[in-house]
Each structure stands twice: as C-alpha cells, then as structure tokens.
XYZ file of C-alpha atoms in Angstrom:
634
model
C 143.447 98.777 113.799
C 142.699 96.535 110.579
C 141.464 97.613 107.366
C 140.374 95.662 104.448
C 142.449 96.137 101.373
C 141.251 97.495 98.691
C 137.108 97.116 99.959
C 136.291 100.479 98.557
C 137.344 99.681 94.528
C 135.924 95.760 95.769
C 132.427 97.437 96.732
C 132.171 99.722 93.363
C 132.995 97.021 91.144
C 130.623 94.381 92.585
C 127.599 93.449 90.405
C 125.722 91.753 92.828
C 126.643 92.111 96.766
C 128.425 88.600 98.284
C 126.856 88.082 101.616
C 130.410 86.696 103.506
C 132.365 89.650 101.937
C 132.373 92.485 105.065
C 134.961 94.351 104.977
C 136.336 97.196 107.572
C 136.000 100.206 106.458
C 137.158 103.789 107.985
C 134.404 106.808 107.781
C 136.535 109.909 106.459
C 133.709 112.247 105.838
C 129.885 112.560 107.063
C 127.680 114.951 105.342
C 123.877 115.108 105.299
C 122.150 114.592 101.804
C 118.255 115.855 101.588
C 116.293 117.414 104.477
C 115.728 116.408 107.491
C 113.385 113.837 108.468
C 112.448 110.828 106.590
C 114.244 112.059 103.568
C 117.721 112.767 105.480
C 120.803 110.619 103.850
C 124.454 110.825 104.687
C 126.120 110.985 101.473
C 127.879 107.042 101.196
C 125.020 106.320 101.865
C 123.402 105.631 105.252
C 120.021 103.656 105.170
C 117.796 105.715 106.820
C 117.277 103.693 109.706
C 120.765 104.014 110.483
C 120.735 108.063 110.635
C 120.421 107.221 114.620
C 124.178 106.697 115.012
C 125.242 109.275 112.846
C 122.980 111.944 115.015
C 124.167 110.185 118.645
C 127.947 110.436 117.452
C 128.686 106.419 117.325
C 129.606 107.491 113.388
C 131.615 110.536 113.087
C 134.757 111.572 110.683
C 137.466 108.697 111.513
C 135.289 106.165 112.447
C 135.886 102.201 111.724
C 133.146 100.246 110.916
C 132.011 96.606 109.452
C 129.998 96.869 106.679
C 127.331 93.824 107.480
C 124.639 94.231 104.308
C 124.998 96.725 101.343
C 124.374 97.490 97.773
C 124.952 99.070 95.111
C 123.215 101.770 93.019
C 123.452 104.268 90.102
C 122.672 107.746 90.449
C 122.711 110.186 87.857
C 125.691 108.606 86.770
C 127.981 107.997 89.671
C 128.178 104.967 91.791
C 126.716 104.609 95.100
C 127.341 102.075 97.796
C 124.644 102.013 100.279
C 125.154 100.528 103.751
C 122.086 98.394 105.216
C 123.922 97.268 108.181
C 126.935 97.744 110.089
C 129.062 96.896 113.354
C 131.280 100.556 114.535
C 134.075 99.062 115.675
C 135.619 102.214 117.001
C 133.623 105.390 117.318
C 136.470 107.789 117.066
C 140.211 106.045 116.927
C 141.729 110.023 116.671
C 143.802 110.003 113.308
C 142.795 108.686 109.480
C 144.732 105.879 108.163
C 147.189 106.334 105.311
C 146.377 109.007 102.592
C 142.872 107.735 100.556
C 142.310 108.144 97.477
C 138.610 109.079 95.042
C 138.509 106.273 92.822
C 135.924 108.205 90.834
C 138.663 110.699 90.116
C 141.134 108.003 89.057
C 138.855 106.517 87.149
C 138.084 109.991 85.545
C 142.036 110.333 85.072
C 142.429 106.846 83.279
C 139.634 107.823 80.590
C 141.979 111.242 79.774
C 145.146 108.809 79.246
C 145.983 109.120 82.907
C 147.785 106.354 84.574
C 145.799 103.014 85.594
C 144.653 102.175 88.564
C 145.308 99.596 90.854
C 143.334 96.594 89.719
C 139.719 95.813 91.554
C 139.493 92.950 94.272
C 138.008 89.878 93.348
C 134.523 89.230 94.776
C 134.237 86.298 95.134
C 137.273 83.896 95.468
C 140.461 84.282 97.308
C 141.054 87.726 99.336
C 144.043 89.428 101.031
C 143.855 89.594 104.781
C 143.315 92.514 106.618
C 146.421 94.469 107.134
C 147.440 96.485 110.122
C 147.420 100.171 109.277
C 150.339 102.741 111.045
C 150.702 105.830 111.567
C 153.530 106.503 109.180
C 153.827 103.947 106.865
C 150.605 104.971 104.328
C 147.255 103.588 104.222
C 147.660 99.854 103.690
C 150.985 97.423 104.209
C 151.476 96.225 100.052
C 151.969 92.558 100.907
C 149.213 90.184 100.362
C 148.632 86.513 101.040
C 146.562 83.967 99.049
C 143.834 83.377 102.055
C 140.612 83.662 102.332
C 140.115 85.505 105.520
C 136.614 85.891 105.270
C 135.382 82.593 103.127
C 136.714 81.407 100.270
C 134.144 79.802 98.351
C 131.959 82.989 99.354
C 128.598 82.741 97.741
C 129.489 79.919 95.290
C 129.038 76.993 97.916
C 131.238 75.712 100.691
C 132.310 76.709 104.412
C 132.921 80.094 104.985
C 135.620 80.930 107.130
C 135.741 83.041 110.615
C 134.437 86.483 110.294
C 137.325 88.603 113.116
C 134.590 91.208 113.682
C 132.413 88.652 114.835
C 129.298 86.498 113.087
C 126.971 89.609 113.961
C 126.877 93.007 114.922
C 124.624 95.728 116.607
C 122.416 96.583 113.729
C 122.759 93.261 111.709
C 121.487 89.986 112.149
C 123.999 87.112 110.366
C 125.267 89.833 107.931
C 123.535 88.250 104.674
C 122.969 90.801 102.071
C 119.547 91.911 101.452
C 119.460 91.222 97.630
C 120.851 87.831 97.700
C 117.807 85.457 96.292
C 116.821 82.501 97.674
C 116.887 79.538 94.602
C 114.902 76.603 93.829
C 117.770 74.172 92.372
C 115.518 72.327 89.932
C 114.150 75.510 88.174
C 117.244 77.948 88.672
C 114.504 80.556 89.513
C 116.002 83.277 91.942
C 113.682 84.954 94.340
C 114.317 87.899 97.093
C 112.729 86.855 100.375
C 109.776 89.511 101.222
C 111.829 89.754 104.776
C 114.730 91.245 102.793
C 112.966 93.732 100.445
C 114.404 97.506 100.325
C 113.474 100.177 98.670
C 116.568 100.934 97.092
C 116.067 97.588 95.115
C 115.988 98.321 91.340
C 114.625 95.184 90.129
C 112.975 92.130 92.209
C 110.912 89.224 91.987
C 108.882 87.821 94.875
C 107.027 84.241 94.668
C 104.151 84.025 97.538
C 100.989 82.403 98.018
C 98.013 85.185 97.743
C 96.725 85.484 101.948
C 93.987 87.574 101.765
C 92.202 89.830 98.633
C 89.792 92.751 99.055
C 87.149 93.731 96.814
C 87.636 96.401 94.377
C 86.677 100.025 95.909
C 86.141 102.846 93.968
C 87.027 107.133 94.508
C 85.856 110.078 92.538
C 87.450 113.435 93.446
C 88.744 116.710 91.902
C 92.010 114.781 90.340
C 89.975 111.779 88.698
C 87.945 108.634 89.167
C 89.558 105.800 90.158
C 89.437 102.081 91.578
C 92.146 99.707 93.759
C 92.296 96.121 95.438
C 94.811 94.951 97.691
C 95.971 91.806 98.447
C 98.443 90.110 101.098
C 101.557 87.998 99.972
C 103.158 85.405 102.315
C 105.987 83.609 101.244
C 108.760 80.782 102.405
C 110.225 83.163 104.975
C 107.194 83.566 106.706
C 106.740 87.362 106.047
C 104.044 88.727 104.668
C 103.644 92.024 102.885
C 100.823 94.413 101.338
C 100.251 95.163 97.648
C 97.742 97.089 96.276
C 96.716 97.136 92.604
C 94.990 100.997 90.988
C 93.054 101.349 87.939
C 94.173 99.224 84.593
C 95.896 96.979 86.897
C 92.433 96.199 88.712
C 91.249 95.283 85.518
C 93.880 93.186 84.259
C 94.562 91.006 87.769
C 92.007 91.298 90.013
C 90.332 88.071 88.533
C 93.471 86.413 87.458
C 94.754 86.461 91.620
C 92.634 84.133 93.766
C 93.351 83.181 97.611
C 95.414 80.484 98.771
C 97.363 79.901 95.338
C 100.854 80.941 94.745
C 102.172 83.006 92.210
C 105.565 85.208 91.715
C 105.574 88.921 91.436
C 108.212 91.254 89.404
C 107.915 95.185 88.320
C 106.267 96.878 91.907
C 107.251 99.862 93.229
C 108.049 99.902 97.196
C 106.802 102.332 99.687
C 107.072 102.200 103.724
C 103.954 100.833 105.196
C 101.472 103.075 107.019
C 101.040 100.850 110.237
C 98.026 102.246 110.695
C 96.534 100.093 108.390
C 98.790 97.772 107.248
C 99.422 94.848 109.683
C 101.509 92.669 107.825
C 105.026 92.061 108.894
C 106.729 93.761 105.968
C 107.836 97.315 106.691
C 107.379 98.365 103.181
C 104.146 97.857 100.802
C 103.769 97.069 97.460
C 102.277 98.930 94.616
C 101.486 97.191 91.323
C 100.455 99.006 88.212
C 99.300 97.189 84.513
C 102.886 96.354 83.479
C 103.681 94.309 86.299
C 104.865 90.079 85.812
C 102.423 88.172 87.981
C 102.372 84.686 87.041
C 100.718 81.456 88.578
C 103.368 79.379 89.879
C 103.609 75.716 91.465
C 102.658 74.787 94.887
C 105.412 73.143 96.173
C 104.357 72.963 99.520
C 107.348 75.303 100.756
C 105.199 78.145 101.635
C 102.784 77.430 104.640
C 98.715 78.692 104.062
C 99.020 81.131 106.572
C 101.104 82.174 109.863
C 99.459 82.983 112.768
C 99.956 83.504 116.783
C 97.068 82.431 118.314
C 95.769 84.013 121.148
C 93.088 82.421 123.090
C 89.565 84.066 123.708
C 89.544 83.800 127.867
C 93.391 86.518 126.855
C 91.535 88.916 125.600
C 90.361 90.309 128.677
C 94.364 91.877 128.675
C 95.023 92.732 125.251
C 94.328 96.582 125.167
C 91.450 97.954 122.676
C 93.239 98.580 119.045
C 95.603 95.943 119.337
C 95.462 93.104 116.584
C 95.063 89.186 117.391
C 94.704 86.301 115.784
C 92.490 84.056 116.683
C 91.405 80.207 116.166
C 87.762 79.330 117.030
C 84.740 77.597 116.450
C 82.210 79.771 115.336
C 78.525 78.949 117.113
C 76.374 80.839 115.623
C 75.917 83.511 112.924
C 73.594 86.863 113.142
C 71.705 88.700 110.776
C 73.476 90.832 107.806
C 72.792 94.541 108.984
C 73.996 97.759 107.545
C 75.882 100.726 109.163
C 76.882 104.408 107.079
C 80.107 105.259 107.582
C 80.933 108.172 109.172
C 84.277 109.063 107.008
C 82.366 108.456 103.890
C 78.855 108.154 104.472
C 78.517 104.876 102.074
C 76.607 102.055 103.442
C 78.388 98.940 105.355
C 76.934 95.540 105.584
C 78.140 93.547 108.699
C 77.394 90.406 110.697
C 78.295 89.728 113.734
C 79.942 85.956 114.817
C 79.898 84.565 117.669
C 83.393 82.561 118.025
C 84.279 80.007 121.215
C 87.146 78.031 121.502
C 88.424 75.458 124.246
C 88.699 78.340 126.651
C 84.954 77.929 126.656
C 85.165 81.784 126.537
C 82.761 83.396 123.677
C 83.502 86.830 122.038
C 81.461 88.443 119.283
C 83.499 89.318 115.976
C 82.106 91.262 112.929
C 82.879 90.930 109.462
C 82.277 93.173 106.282
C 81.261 93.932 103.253
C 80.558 91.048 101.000
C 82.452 88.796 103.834
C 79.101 89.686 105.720
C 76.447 88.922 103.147
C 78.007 85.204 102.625
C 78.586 84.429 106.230
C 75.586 82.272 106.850
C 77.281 80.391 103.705
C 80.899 80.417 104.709
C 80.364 79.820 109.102
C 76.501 78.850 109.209
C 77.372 74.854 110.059
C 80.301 75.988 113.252
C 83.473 75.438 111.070
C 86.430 76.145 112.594
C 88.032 79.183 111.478
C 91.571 81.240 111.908
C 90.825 84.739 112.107
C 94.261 86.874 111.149
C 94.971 90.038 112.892
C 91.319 91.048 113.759
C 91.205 94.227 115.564
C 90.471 94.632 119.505
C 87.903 96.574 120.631
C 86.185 97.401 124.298
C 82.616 98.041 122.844
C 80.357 95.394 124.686
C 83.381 94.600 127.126
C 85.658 92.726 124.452
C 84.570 92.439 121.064
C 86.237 92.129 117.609
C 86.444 93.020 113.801
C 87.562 90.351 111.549
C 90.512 91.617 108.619
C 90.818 87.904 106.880
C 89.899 84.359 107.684
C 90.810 81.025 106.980
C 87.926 78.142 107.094
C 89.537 74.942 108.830
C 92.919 76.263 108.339
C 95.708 72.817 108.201
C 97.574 73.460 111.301
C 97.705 71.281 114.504
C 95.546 73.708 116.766
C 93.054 72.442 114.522
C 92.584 69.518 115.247
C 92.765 70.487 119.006
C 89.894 72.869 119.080
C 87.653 70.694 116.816
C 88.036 67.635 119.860
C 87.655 69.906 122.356
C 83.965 71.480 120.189
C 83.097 67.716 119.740
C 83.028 66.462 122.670
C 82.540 69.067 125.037
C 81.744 72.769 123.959
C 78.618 71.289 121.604
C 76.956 70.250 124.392
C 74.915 72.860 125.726
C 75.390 71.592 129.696
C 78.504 72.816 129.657
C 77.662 76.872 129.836
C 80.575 79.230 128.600
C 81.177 83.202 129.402
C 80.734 85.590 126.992
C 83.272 88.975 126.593
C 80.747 90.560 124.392
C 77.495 92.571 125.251
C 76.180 93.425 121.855
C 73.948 96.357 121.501
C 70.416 96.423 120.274
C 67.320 94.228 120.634
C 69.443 91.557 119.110
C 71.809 91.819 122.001
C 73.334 89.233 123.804
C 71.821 87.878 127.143
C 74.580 88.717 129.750
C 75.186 85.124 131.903
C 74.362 85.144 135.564
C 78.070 85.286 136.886
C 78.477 88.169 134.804
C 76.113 90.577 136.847
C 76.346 93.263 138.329
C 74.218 95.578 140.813
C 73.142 98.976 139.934
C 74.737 100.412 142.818
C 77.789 99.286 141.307
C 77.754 102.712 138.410
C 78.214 104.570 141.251
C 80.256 102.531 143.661
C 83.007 101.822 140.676
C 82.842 105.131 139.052
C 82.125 104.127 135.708
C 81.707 106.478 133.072
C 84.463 109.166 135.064
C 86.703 107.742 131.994
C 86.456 110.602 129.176
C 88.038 108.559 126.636
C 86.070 105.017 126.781
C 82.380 104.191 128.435
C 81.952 101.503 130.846
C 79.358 98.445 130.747
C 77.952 96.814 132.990
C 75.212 94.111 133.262
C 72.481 94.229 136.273
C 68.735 92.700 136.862
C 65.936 95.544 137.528
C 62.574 96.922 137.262
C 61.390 99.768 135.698
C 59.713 101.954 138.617
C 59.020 105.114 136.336
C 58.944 105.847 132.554
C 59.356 109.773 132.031
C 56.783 110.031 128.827
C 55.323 113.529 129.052
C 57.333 115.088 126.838
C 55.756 117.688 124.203
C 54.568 116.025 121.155
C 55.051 112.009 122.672
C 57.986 110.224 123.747
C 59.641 110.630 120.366
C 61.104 112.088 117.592
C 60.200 112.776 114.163
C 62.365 111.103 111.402
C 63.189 111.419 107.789
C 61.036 109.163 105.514
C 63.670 108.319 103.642
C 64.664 104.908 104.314
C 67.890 104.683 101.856
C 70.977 106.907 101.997
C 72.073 108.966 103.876
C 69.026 109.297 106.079
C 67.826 105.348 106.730
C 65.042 107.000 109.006
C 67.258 108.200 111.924
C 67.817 111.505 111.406
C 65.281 114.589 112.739
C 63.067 116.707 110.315
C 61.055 119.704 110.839
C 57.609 120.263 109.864
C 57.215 123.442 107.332
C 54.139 125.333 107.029
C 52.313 123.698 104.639
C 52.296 120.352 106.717
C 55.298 118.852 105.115
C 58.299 117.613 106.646
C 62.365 118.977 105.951
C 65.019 116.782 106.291
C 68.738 118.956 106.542
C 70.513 115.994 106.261
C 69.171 114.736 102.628
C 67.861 118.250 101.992
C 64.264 116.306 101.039
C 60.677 116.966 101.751
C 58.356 114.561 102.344
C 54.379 114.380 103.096
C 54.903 112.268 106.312
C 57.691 111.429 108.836
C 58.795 108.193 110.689
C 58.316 108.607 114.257
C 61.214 107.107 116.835
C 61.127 106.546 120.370
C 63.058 108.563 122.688
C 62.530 108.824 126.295
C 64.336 107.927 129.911
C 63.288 106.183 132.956
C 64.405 104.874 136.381
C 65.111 101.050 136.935
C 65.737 99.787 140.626
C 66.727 96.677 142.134
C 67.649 95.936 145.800
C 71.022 98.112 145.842
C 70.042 101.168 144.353
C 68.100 103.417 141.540
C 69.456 104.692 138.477
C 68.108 107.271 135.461
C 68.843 105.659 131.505
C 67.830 106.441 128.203
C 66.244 104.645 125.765
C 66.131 104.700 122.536
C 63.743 103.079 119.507
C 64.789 99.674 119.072
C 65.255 99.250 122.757
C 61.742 100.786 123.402
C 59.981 98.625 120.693
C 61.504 95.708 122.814
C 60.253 97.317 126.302
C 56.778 97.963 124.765
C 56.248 94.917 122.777
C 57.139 95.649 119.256
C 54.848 98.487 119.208
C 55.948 101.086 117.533
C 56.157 105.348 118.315
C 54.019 105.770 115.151
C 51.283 103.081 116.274
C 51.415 104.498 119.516
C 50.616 107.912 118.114
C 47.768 107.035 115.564
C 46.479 105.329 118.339
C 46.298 108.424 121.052
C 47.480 111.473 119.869
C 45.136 112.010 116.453
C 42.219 111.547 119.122
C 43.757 113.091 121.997
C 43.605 109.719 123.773
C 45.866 110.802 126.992
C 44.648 107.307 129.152
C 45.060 105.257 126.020
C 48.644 106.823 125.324
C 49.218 106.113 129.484
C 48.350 102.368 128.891
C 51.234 101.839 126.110
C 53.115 102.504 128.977
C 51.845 101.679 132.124
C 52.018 97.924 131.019
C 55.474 98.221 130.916
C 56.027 99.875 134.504
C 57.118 97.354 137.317
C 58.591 94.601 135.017
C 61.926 92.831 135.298
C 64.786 92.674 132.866
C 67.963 91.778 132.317
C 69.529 94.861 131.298
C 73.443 95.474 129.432
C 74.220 99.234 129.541
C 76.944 101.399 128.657
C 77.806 104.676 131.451
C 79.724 107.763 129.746
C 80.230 111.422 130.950
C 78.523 113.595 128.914
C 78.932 117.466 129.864
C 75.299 119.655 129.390
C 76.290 123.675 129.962
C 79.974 123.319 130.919
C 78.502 120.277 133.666
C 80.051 117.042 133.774
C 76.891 114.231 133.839
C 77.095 110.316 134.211
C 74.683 108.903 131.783
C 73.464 105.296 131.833
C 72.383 104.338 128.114
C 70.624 100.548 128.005
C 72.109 98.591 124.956
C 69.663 96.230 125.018
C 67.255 94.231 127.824
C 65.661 90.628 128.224
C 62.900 89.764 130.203
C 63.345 88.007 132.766
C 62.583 84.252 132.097
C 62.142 82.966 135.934
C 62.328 79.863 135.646
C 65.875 79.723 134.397
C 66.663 82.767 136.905
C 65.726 80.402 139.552
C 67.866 77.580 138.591
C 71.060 80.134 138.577
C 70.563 81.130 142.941
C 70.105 77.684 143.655
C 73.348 77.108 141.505
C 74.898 79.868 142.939
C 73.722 79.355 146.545
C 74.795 75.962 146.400
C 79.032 77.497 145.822
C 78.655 78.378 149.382
C-alpha cells in the first residue's frame, strides 16, 4: 500500500491548491464536528456531501484514500484542509502505517526553540514517488527520487504525467481543484468557473453575462421594511447561478445591471439553493450586499446568450405537472393583460396569457407576469420567435405553462428552423394545429374537433375520482334545463368594491338599515354587485350531465346580460315571466363546452362535479365542414 510522502505538511503549506497534485492519504481518526444534519462535519474536514461514506463505513479509522479536489482554510487560527473529492482506495487495510506525527504540534515545538521540522514539499515542481509503507520499518521509506510521479510542470503548463490511482475516481470528475480560475491570457484576469463555486471559498470573482433580472419587490414586517431583485448569471462553463441583491444594494445596482451584457462579480456571500425556486444549475446562490465589485466587462463572445434544452410542444403531453422546460416557439397571438390576487399575499398580479406553436404544429398557452405582462403586446404582438427558459408545467386546461424568462429571437440554430417552418407553413391558416391548452373563462379557447369528447365519457373514464388534480374534458351539448329558482335570483350578492382585496367577488350581507357588509374588506356600502351563480343539465346523444356555472360563463350563456340587469329588470317589479325569459332563450341551444370534473365531498359524501370553464356557440357551418372531414378518414 503506497503513501505519498510528506502530502500532509505539502497540503498545509499550499497557498493555492495544484489541481495534478493528489496525493494518498491514510484516515487515522474520524470524528463528527457540529450536529447532525446539514451542519454535520468530520473534523479534516469532509465536505458535506461526502458525510455519505463516512456514515455507510467506506471511510473509517485506517482507511486509504486519494484526495481528488481540496482546499485550504483558516479557522480560528489553525489550519484546515478540506476534502471536496476523493477515491477510497481501501476501506479498511487492518493496521496504520508507520507512527504519524501533528505537524501543528511540531510546529508549536519549533516556535519554543524546539527542533525543526522536516522541510515542506514543494507544490508545484518535482515530487518524490510514492513509497511502499511496511509493517515494521516506520511510516515512509527515507529515499527519494527526482520524478515527477504525478506531473511535473503541475499547474505551470506542460503534460502532466500518469495519475496510479487512476484519471478519476467515485466522487470526482478529472480531479481539478475547485478554486483553480480559469484566465484570459491577454488581460491576466483570473476567474472561478460558477460550476466550481463552494462555499468554503473565502474570496472569488465570477465574470457572466446577466440571463434574466426581476423587478424590485418590496416586504414590511415586524423586523423592518425592506426591498430585493434577483438576477441570473451564466458564464463560459455553461452554468448558471442565482444572485439576489437586498436593500442599499438594490439601490446602488439594480439600474447599473441590464440583460444580456456581461459583467464580473467579487464580494457575495454563498448559500445552498432552495430548489424550490431556484432552477438554475448552480447548487449554491448568491447574495450581494452594497460593498460588492460588479463591473461591466467586455463581450468577448466566449459566453453564449443563453443555454437551453428545448423541448418541443407536441412532448409536453409527458412531462409531469411542476416540472420545468424550455421551450422555443413562435408566439401567435397575445391576450388581454388581466389581474389575479394572490393567495399567499393577497397583492394584485397582472398576467397575459401567450399562445406559443412551434413546428410540432402543437399550440400550448403560456402566461407571463408582472410588468412582463403589461408589455407583451409590445415585446410578442408581431409572432417573434421566442426561447422561453425553464417555464413551469402545469395540467390546468390539459397542458399549460408559466413563463420564468424569455429571450426574443434568441441566436441559436433552432432558430432559424422554427422561423422556416412558421413561414412557410404554420402562418397559413389551412394548415390547422392542436391545442394542449383549454383556458378558462369567456376568453377561453375553442377546443378543435379531434379534441372532443362525449359527455358520457365523465362517467365512463372516471374523471374527477383523482383527489389531487381535476380532469377536463371537451364535449358538444345542449342545455335541456337551467335550475334558476333559487331564493333571491340565480345569484349572489358581491362587494362593491372593485379594488383590493375584494375586486367584486366576494359575498356581503345586507344589515338592517339596507346597507351591505363585506367580511373580507370589513366595508359597508349602499349597494352590492350582483354575480351569477346557478347549475344546469346539458345533453348530447351519449348521455346527461349536472354543471355549474358561474358569472362570466353565464354572461356568455345569456348574452352579456348581466345578474344585476336581470334583476332591475324582474325582481324590483316582481316580473317572474320576464325573469323566466332571460332564461328560457337560452334553454335548448348548442355549445361547445371545456369543463373541468373534481370530487368535492358535501357532509362526509364524496360528489363528482362538472364545472364549465368556458362555452362557444356552436357556429354550424364550420361544425359541418369537420363530419364531412372526419367522415371522409373512413
């Protein structure tokens, strides 16, 4: 069994770590530093993600091992190597070599007038070979020979020489050392590669080309007020990585950092990413306060606009709900800006929904945000072509996504591949496409032909038996019964207050002076807003089925009429046959319905309820011309 001379002194008096220098070292002692968890460290030390082999026994007391990557580090005063990969050679060889020595003790002993120790290896240069170790004869044979076992030019230039423990190990890649920089020969600048960051860096600098930015959001809580951005930083070796800028540093670079130029980046702090929301490559994030270096630096070309791996819009039909994609498209049209409130924090969200194709000739709806959403006629109104990066899957409609950051006609070969295929064939409207999106709404999609179902299908498929998702389906019927007699009309009373929180959706009460209470905004106004609310049976040739429908579905059913015309109308006069015609007009017509089927449980009972989305009238003409096509397969 070989050990390498004199690696232990080599390792402590290193100033920077030499990437071909991995020595063999043997384990004498393992003890846990910290608690247990994410904050466990064997005393050496271990990087965490190596903890695995010390726990399954691979390292134990007397093990051999190849130190692959490490640094070095000063703690309170003493010197600490840390290991960031390693090969075990042998798990448990049964004895310890020679008799070791603590160099910090020797070197504690020469400082008191004690004797000398032996001198340091070189790091870089010539090195002793390994030696064999015995059983009898002390740790290490004392003759040495002027080869370079491992390299000799090391990390100075040249050919590096055979490595005996082999070129890589279980936990290590090539063996490069994490805080060796990559260089830029005509500047001298040194720069660690975001792919080899660590959090038991000191000092680093980073150059990268700014991805994405978001816009500046705001807290207020017990501890303070407060405001952050965040940004995403790709550079040459393709990795990307999170940093996120609080308070004066918001102020001092959130206008200085702009998209798509490149700039390098010294004095963050490193943290492990949350995956959760982080979805760039980098295990670690980045947080920047006001004394940071960020500095605009020259485009040299070396660092590409943007990574991606594309995945087609006809794929995500298998990619599961909360996965991440990116996608390449074209995208053919561009909605309305709308609003949501968020249910975490109860602000108000502006979003617009896209819909992308690409040469699939598969469509799917994606939705952007915030201030994304009130340029996007601006930015995708005349069908650019646009890479989408990591937007989030979701089954809401079928297949549907949410955008995280885009690039307009991004320079990339797929380009240029989708943009033939849009010009000369998925322009031109006689070649249909299929849609993987059902949006909600009276803005909602019309579902195509092929993508129909029946309504005996609910119950023939079990939809809705799934407690964790709804199902949607798509079907032709008629309305053969609207259930309006309830107490009070076939709605609801609302809040009048159209801003925040309440936007007119939420229910009031009417006091006894004739006002109305809202619990939500804790207001009280002279009037309400009335909303529909009601259910009904639609039928085709298969089968009958009970749904609900709410306002802006109802307003579509009845002809943009509202619940409160429909009430000045009949109920201040008591009008019961004019308050049966608002309805009766609507009895016996066909649609084109999308609807989404849940389980719902009502007194401890388990009920499938059929919720429409949103409907289309049937436009027969065109319904015609899709059974002939159809008829015409067979």
């Amino acid at each position: 069994m070989s050990l390498t001379h004199g690696a232990v002194r080599t390792l402590a008096s290193a100033d920077q770590a030499d990437p071909s220098y991995q020595p063999v070292l043997q384990v004498i002692h393992v003890k846990t530093v910290g608690g247990g968890g994410a904050s466990e460290r064997f005393r050496g030390m271990l990087a965490t993600q190596l903890n695995p082999l010390v726990h399954s026994g691979e390292i134990q007391e007397n093990s051999v091992i190849a130190v692959k990557e490490f640094m070095k580090n000063v703690v309170q005063g003493r010197t600490v190597i840390i290991v960031l990969k390693l090969e075990v050679i042998t798990a448990n060889p049964g004895q310890r070599f020679g008799d070791p020595k603590d160099i910090e003790k020797e070197n504690i002993q020469q400082s008191s007038g004690g004797a000398a120790p032996a001198a340091a290896q070189p790091m870089y240069g010539n090195r002793p070979t390994p030696v064999e170790s015995t059983t009898s004869g002390g740790m290490y044979n004392q003759s040495t020979q002027p080869t370079n076992t491992y390299g000799a030019a090391g990390a100075k230039g040249g050919s590096s020489g055979a490595n005996p423990y082999g070129s890589t190990g279980r936990f290590g890649g090539s063996g490069g050392a994490p805080i060796v920089r990559s260089s830029n020969p005509a500047s001298g600048d040194n720069y660690t590669p975001i792919s080899q960051l660590n959090i038991y860096q000191n000092r680093w600098t980073i150059k990268g080309r700014v991805t994405s930015k978001s816009a500046i959001r705001t807290w207020s809580n017990a501890k303070g007020d407060g405001s952050l951005f965040s940004i995403d930083i790709l550079d040459a070796s393709a990795t990307d990585v999170r940093a996120t800028f609080f308070k004066e540093a918001v102020d001092k670079f959130f206008n200085m950092l702009e998209v798509d130029k490149v700039y390098t980046f010294t004095g963050g702090r490193l943290k492990t990413a949350n995956i959760q929301y982080n979805t760039c490559k980098s295990g670690f994030e980045i947080t920047f306060d006001q004394n940071a270096e960020i500095h605009l630096d020259s485009d040299t070309g070396e660092i590409q606009q943007q990574t991606f791996e594309f995945v087609q819009i006809a794929q995500l039909e298998q990619v599961e709900p909360g996965k991440y994609v990116d996608i390449l498209a074209v995208v053919k049209s561009v909605g309305e800006v709308g609003s949501i409130v968020s249910k975490k924090s109860g602000q108000e969200l502006k979003k617009c929904e896209l819909v992308l194709v690409d040469d699939s000739a598969v469509e799917v709806t994606l939705t952007v945000w915030g201030e994304e959403a009130t340029k996007a006629q601006a930015l995708y109104g005349n069908c650019p072509i646009v890479g989408f990066k990591r937007s989030r899957v979701s089954d809401f409609g079928g297949r549907s996504l949410s955008a995280n950051s885009a690039v307009v006609n991004p320079r990339l070969p797929e380009t240029e591949r989708v943009r033939a295929w849009w010009q000369s064939v998925g322009s031109n409207s006689a070649n249909p496409t299929r849609s993987l999106s059902s949006a909600g709404g009276k803005g909602g999609r019309l579902p195509a032909f092929d993508e129909r179902k029946t309504v005996s299908s609910i119950k023939n498929e079990h939809m809705g038996q799934n407690t964790d998702k709804p199902d949607w389906v798509s079907f032709k019927g008629t309305f053969n019964f609207i259930k309006k007699d309830k107490d009070g009309g076939a709605w609801y009373p609302a809040c009048a207050n159209a801003g925040e929180p309440c936007k007119n959706r939420f229910k009031v009460t009417q006091t006894a002076d004739g006002n109305w209470y809202c619990d939500k905004c804790q207001g009280t106004y002279p009037n309400c807003v009335r909303r529909f609310i009601f259910s009904a049976t639609i039928t085709d040739d298969t089968s009958t089925t009970w749904v609900s429908i709410f306002n802006e579905q109802a307003e579509v059913l009845l002809g943009g009429v509202t619940a409160d015309d429909v009430y000045k109308n009949t109920h201040e006069n008591h009008d019961q046959d004019a308050y049966d015609a608002f309805f009766s007009k609507a009895t016996f017509t066909d649609w084109v319905f999308n609807c989404k089927v849940r389980q719902e449980f009502m007194n401890d009972e388990a009920r499938v309820k059929t919720q429409i989305q949103s409907l289309h009238p049937m436009d027969y003409v065109q319904e015609s011309r899709n059974l002939l096509q159809a008829i015409a397969l067979f």
